[in-house]
mmCIF file of the C-alpha atoms, coordinates in Angstrom:
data_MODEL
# 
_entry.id   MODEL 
# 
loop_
_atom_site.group_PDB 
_atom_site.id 
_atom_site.type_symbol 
_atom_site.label_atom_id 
_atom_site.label_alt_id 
_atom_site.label_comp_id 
_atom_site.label_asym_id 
_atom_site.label_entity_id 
_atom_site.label_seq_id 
_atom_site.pdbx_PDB_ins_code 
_atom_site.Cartn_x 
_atom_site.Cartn_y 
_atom_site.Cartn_z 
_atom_site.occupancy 
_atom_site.B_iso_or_equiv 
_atom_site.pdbx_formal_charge 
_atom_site.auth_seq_id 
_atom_site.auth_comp_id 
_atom_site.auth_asym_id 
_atom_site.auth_atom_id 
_atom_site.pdbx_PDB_model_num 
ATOM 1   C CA . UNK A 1 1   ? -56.952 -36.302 89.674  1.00 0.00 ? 1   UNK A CA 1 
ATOM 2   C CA . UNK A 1 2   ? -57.229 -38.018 86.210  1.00 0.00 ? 2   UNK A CA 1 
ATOM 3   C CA . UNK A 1 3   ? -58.355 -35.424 83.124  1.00 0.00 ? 3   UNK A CA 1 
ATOM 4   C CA . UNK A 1 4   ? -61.434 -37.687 82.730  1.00 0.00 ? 4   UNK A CA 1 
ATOM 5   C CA . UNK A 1 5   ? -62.136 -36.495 86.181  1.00 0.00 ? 5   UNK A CA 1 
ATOM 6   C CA . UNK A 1 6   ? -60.801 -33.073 86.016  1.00 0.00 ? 6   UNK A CA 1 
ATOM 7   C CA . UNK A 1 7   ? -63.173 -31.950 82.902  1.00 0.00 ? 7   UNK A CA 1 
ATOM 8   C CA . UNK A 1 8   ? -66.545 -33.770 84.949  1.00 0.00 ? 8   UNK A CA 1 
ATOM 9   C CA . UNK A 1 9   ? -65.984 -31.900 87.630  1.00 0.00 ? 9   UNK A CA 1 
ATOM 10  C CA . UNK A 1 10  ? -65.078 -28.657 85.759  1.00 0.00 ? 10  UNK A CA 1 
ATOM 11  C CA . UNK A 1 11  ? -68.447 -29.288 83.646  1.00 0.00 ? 11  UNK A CA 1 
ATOM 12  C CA . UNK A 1 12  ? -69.930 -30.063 86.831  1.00 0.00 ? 12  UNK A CA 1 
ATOM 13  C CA . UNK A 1 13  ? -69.974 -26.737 88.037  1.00 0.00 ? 13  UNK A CA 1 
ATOM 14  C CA . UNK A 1 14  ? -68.366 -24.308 86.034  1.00 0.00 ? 14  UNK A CA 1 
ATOM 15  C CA . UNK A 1 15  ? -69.571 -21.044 88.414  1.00 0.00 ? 15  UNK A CA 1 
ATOM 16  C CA . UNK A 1 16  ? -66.459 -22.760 90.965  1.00 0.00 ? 16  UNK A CA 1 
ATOM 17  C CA . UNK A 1 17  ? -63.885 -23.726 88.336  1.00 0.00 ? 17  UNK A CA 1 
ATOM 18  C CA . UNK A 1 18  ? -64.374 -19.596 87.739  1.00 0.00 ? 18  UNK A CA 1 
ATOM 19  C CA . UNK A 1 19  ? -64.773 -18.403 91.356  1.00 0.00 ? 19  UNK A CA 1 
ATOM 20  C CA . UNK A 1 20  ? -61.566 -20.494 91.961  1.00 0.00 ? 20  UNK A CA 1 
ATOM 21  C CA . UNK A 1 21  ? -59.459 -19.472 88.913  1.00 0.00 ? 21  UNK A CA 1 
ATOM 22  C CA . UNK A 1 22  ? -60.646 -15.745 89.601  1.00 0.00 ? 22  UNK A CA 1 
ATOM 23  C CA . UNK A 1 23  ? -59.228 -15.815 93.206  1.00 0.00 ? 23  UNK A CA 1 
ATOM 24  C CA . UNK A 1 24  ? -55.797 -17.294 91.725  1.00 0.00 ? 24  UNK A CA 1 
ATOM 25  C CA . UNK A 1 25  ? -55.520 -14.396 89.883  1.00 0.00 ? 25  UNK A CA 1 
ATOM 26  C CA . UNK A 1 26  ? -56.008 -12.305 92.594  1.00 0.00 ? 26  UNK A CA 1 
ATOM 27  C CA . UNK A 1 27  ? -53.892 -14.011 94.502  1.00 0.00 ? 27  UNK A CA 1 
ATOM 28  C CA . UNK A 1 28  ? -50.724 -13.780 91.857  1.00 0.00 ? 28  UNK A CA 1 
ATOM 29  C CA . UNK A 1 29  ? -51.940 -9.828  91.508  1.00 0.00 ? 29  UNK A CA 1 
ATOM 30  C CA . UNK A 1 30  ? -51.183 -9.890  95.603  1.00 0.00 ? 30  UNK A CA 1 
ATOM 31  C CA . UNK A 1 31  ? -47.870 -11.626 94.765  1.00 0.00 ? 31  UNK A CA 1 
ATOM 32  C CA . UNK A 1 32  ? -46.430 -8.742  92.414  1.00 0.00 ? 32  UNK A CA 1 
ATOM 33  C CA . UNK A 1 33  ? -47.937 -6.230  94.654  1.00 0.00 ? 33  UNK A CA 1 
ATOM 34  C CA . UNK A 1 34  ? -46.203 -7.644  97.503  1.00 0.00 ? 34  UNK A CA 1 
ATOM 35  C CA . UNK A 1 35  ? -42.664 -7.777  95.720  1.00 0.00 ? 35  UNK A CA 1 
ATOM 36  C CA . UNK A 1 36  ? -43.077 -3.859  94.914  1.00 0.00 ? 36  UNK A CA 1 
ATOM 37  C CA . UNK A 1 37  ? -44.021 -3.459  98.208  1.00 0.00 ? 37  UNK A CA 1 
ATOM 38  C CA . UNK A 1 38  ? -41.229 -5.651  99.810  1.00 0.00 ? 38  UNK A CA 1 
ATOM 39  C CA . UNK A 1 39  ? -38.487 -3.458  97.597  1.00 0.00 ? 39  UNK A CA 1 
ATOM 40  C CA . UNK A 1 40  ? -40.069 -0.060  98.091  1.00 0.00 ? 40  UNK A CA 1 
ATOM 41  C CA . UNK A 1 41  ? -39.155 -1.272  102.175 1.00 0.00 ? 41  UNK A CA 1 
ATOM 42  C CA . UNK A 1 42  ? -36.537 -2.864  102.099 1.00 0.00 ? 42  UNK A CA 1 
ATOM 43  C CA . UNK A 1 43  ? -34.193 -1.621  98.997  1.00 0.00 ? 43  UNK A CA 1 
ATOM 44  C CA . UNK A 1 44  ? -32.525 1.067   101.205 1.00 0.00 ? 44  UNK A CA 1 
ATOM 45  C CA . UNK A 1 45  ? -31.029 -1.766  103.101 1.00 0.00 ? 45  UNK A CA 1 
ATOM 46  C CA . UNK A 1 46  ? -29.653 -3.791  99.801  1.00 0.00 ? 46  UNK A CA 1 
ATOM 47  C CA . UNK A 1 47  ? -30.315 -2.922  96.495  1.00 0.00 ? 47  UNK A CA 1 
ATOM 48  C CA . UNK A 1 48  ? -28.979 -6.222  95.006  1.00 0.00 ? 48  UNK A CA 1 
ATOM 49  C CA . UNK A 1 49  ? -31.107 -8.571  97.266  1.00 0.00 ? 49  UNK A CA 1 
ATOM 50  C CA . UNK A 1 50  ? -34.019 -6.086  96.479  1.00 0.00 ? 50  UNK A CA 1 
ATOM 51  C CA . UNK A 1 51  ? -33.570 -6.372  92.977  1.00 0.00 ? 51  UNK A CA 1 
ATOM 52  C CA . UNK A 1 52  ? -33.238 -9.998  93.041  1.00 0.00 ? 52  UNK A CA 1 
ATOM 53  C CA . UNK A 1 53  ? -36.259 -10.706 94.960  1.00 0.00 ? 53  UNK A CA 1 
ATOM 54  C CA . UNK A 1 54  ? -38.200 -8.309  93.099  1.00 0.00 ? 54  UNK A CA 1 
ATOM 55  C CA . UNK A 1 55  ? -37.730 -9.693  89.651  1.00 0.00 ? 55  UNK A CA 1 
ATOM 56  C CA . UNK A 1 56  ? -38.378 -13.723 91.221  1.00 0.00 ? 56  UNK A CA 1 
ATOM 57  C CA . UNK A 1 57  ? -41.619 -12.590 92.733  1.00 0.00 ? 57  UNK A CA 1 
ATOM 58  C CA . UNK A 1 58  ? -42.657 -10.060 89.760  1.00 0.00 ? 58  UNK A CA 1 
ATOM 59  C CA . UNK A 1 59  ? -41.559 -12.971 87.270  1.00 0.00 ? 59  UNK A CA 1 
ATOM 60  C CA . UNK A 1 60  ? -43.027 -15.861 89.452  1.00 0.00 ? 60  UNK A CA 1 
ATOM 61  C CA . UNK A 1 61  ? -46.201 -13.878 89.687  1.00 0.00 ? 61  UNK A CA 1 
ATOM 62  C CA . UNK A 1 62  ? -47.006 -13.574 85.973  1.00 0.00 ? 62  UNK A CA 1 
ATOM 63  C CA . UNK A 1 63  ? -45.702 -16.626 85.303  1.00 0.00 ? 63  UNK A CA 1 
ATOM 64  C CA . UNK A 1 64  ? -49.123 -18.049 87.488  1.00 0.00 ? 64  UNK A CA 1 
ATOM 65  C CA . UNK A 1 65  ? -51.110 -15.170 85.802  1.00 0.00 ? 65  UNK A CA 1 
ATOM 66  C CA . UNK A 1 66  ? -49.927 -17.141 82.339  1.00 0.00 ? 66  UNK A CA 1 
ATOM 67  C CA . UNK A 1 67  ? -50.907 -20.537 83.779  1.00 0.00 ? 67  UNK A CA 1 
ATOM 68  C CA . UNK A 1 68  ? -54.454 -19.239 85.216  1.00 0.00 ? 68  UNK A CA 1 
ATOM 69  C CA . UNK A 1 69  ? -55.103 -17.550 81.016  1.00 0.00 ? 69  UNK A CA 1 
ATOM 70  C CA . UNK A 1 70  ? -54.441 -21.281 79.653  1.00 0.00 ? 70  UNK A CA 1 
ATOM 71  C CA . UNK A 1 71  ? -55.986 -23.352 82.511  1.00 0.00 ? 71  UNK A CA 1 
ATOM 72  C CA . UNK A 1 72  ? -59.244 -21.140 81.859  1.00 0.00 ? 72  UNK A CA 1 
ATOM 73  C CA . UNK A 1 73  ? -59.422 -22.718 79.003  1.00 0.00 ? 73  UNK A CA 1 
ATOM 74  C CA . UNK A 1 74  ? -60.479 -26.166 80.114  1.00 0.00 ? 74  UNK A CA 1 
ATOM 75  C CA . UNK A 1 75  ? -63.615 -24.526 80.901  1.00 0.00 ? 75  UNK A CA 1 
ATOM 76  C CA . UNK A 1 76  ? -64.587 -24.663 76.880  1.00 0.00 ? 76  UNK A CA 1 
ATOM 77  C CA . UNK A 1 77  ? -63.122 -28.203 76.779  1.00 0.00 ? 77  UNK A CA 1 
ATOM 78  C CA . UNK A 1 78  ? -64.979 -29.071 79.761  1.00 0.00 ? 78  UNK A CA 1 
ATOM 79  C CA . UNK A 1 79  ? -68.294 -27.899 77.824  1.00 0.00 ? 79  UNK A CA 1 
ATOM 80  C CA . UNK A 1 80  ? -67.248 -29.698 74.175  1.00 0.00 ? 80  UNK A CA 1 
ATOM 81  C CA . UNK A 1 81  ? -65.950 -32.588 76.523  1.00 0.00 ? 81  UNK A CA 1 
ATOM 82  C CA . UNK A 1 82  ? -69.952 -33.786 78.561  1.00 0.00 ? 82  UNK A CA 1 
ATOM 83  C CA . UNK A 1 83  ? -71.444 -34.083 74.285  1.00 0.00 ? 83  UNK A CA 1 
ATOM 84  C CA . UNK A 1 84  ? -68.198 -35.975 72.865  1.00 0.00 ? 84  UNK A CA 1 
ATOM 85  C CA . UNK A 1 85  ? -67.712 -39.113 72.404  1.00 0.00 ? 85  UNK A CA 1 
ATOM 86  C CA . UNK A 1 86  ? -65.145 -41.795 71.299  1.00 0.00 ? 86  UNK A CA 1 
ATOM 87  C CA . UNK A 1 87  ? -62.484 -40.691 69.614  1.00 0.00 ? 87  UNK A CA 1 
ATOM 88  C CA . UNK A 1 88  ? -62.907 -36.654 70.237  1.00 0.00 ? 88  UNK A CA 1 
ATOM 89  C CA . UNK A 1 89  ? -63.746 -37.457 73.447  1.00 0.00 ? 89  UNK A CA 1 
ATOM 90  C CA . UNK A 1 90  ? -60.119 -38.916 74.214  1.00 0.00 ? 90  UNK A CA 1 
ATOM 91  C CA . UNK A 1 91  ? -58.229 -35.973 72.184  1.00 0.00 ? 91  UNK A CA 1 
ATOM 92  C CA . UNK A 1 92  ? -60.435 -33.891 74.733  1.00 0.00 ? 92  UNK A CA 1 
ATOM 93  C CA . UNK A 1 93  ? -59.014 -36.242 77.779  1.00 0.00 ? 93  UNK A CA 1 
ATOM 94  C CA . UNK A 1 94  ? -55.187 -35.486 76.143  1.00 0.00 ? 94  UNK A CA 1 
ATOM 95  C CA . UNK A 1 95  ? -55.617 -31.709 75.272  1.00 0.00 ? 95  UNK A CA 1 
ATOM 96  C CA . UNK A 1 96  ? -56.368 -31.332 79.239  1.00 0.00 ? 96  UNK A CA 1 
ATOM 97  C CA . UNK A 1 97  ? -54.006 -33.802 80.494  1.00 0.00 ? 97  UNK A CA 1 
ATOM 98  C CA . UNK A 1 98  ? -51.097 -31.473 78.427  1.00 0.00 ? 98  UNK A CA 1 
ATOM 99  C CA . UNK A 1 99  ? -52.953 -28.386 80.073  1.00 0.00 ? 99  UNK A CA 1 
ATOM 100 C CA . UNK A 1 100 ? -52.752 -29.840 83.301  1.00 0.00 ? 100 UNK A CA 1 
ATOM 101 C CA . UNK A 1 101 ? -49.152 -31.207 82.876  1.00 0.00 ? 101 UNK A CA 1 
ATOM 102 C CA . UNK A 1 102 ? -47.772 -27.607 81.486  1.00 0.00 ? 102 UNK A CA 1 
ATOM 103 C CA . UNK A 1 103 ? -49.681 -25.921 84.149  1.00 0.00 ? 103 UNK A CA 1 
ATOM 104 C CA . UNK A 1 104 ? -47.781 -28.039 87.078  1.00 0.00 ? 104 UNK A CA 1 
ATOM 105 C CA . UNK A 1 105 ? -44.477 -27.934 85.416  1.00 0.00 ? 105 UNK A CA 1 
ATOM 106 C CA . UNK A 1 106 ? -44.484 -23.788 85.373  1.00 0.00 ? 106 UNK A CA 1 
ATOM 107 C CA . UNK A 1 107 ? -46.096 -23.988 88.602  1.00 0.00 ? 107 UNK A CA 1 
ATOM 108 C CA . UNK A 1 108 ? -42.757 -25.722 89.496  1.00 0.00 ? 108 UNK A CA 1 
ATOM 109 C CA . UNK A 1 109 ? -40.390 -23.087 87.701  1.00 0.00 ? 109 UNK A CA 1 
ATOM 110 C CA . UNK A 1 110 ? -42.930 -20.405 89.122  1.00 0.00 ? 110 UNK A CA 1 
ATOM 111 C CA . UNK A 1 111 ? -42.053 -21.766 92.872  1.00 0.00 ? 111 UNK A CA 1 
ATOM 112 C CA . UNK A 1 112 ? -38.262 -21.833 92.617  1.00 0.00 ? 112 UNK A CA 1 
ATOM 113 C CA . UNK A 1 113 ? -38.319 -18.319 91.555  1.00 0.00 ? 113 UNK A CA 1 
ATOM 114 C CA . UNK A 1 114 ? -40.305 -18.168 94.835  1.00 0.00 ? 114 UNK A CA 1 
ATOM 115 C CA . UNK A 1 115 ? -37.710 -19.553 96.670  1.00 0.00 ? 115 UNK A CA 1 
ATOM 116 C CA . UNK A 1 116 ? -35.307 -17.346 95.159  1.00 0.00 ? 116 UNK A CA 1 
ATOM 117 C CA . UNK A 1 117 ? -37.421 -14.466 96.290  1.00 0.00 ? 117 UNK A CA 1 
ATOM 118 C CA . UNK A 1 118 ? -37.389 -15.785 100.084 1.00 0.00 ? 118 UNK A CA 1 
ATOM 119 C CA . UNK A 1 119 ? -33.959 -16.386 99.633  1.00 0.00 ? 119 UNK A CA 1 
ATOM 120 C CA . UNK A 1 120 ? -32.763 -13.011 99.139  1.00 0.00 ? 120 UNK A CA 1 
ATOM 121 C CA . UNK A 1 121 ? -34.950 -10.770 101.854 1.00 0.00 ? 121 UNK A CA 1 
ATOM 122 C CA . UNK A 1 122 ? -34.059 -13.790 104.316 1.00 0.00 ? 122 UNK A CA 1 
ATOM 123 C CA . UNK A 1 123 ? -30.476 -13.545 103.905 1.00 0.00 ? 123 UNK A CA 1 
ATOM 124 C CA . UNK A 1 124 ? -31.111 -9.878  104.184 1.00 0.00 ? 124 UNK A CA 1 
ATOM 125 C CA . UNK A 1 125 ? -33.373 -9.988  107.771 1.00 0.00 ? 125 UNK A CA 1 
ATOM 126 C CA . UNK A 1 126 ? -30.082 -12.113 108.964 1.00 0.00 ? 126 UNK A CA 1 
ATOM 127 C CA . UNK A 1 127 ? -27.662 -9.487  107.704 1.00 0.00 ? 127 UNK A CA 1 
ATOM 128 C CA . UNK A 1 128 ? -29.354 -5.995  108.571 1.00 0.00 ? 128 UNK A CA 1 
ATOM 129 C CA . UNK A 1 129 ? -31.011 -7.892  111.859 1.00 0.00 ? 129 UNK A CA 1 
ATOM 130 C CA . UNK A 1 130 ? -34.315 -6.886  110.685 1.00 0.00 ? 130 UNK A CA 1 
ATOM 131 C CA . UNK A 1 131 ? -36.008 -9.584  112.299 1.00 0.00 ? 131 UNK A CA 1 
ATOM 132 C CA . UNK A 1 132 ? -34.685 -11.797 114.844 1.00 0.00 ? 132 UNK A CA 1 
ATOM 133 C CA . UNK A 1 133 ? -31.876 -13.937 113.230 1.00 0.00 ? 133 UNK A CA 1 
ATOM 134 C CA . UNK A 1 134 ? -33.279 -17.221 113.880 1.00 0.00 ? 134 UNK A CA 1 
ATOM 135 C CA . UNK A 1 135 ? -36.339 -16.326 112.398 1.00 0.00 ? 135 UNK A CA 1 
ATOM 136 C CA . UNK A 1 136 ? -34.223 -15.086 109.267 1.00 0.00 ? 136 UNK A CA 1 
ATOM 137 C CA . UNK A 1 137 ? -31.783 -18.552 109.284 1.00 0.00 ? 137 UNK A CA 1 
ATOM 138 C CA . UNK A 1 138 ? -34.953 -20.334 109.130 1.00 0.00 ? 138 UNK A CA 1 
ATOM 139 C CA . UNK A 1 139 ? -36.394 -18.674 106.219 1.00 0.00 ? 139 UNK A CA 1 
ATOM 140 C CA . UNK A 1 140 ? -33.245 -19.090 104.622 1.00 0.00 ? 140 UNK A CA 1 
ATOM 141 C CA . UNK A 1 141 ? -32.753 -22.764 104.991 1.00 0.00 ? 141 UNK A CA 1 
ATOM 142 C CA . UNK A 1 142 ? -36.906 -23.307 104.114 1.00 0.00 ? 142 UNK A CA 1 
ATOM 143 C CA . UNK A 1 143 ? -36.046 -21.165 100.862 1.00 0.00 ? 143 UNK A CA 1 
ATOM 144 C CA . UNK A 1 144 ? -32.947 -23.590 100.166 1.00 0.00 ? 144 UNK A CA 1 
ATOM 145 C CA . UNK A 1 145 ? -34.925 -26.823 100.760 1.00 0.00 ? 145 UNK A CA 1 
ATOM 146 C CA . UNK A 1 146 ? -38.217 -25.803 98.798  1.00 0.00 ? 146 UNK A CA 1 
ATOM 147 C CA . UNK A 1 147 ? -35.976 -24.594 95.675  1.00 0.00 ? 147 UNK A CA 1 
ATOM 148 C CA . UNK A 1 148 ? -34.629 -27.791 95.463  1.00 0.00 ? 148 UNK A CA 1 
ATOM 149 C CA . UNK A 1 149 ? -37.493 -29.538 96.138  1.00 0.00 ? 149 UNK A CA 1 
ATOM 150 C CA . UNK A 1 150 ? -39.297 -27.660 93.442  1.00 0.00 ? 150 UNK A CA 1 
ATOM 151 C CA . UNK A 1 151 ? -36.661 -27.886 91.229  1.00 0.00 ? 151 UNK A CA 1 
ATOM 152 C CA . UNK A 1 152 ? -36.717 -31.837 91.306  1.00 0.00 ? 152 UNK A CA 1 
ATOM 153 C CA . UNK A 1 153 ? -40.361 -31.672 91.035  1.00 0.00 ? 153 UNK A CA 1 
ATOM 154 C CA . UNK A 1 154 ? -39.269 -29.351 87.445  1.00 0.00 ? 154 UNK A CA 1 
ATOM 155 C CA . UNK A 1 155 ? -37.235 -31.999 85.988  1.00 0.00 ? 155 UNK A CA 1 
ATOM 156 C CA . UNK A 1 156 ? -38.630 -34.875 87.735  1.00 0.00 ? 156 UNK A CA 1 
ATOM 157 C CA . UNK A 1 157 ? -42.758 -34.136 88.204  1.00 0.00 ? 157 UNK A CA 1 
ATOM 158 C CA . UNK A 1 158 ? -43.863 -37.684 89.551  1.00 0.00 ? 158 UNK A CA 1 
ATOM 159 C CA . UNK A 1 159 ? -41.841 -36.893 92.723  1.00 0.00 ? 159 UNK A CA 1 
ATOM 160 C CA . UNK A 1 160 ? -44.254 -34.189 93.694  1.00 0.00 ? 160 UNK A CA 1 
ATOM 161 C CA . UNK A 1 161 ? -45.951 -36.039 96.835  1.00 0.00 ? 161 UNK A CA 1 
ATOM 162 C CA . UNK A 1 162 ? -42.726 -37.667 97.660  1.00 0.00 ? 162 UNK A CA 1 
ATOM 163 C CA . UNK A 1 163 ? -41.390 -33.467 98.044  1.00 0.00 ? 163 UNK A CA 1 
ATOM 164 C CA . UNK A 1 164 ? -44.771 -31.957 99.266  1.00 0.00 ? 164 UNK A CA 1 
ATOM 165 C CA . UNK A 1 165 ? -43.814 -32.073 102.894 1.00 0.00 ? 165 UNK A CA 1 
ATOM 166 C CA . UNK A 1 166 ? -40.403 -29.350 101.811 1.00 0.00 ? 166 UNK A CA 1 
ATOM 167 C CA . UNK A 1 167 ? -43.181 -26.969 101.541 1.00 0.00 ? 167 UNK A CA 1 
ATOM 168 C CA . UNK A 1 168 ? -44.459 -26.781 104.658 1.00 0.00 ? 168 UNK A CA 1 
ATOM 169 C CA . UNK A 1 169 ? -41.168 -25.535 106.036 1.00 0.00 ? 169 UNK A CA 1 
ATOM 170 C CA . UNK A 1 170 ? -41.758 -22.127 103.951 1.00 0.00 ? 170 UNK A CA 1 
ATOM 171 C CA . UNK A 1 171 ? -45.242 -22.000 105.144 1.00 0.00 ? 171 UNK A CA 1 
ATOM 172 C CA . UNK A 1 172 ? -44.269 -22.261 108.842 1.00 0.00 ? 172 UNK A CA 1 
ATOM 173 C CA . UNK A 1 173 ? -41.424 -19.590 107.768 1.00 0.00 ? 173 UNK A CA 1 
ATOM 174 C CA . UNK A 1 174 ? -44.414 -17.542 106.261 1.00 0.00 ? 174 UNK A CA 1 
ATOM 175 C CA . UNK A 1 175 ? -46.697 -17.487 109.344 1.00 0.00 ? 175 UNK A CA 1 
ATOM 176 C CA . UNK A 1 176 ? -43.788 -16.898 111.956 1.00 0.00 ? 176 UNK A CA 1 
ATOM 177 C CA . UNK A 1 177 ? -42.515 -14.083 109.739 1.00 0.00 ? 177 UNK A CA 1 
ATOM 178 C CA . UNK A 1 178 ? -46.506 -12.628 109.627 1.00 0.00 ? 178 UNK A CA 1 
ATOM 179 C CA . UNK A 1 179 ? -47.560 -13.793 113.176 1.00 0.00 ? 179 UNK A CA 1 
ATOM 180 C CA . UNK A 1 180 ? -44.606 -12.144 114.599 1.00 0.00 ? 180 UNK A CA 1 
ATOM 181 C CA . UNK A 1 181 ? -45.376 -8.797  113.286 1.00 0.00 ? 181 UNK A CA 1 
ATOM 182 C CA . UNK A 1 182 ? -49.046 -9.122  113.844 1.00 0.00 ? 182 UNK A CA 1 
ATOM 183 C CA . UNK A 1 183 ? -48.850 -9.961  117.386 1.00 0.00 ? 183 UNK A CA 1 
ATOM 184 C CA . UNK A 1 184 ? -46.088 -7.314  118.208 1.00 0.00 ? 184 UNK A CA 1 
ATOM 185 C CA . UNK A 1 185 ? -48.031 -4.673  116.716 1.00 0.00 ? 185 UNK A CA 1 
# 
């Protein structure tokens, strides 16, 4: 979506731009939560990986908390954008296009540390067999594959639709890894 676009819609109706920025940060709170929670269980078993996750997912997590404080603020330029015109009107269209662009490129940086994260408590499900190995090769080699994919999305962002489809490897990882222990509960 163009800027242009972006700050219409955003003006449009501002009650969703906050309902959906509001829900990111919960979402990123989940995140950090999650890490804690993932080390408090799993630490006995490896402190290193532990660590390691912890501090990609803690890190990755505020990172999007960061993004969500300065994306927030296209709501104001949303409102000064719909009575510009001309010539502030365009440094309005720029100001959100950087917004936009910084937001995507820590998003980026934010998901390798992701990957990192998976990384380390899937190498240790395969080596303490605390889930079925295949399940834990998987998540490592979807962890591998979306780092990378991220990180040429980091240096290179017009690649991002060419690399979406890397991500749905961790999201099948994600709902095997959840489905399994929901069902066999």
């Amino acid at each position: 979506m163009d800027s242009d676009a972006k700050l219409q819609k955003i003006n449009n109706d501002p009650k969703k731009f906050k309902i959906g920025t509001m829900l990111a940060l919960i979402e990123h709170g989940i995140i950090i939560a999650l890490a804690i929670i993932l080390f408090i269980a799993f630490s006995p078993y490896n402190i290193i990986l532990a660590v390691v996750w912890t501090i990609s997912r803690i890190t990755e997590g505020l990172i999007d908390v960061y993004n969500e404080k300065n994306y927030w603020g296209l709501l104001n330029i949303a409102r000064q954008y719909s009575v510009s015109s001309g010539a502030e009107k365009n440094a309005l269209i720029e100001l959100c296009r950087s917004i936009l662009k910084t937001k995507n490129s820590r998003f980026a940086f934010a998901q390798i540390l992701f990957s990192v994260g998976t990384l380390s408590y899937s190498i240790l499900f395969v080596t303490y067999g605390v889930v079925p190995e295949i399940i834990g090769w998987f998540g490592i080699i979807a962890s591998i594959l979306y780092g990378l994919g991220n990180g040429i999305i980091f240096i290179k962002p017009h690649k991002t639709m060419q690399i979406f489809h890397v991500g749905l490897l961790i999201l099948i990882f994600g709902i095997i890894l959840g489905g399994r222990y929901y069902f066999l509960q």
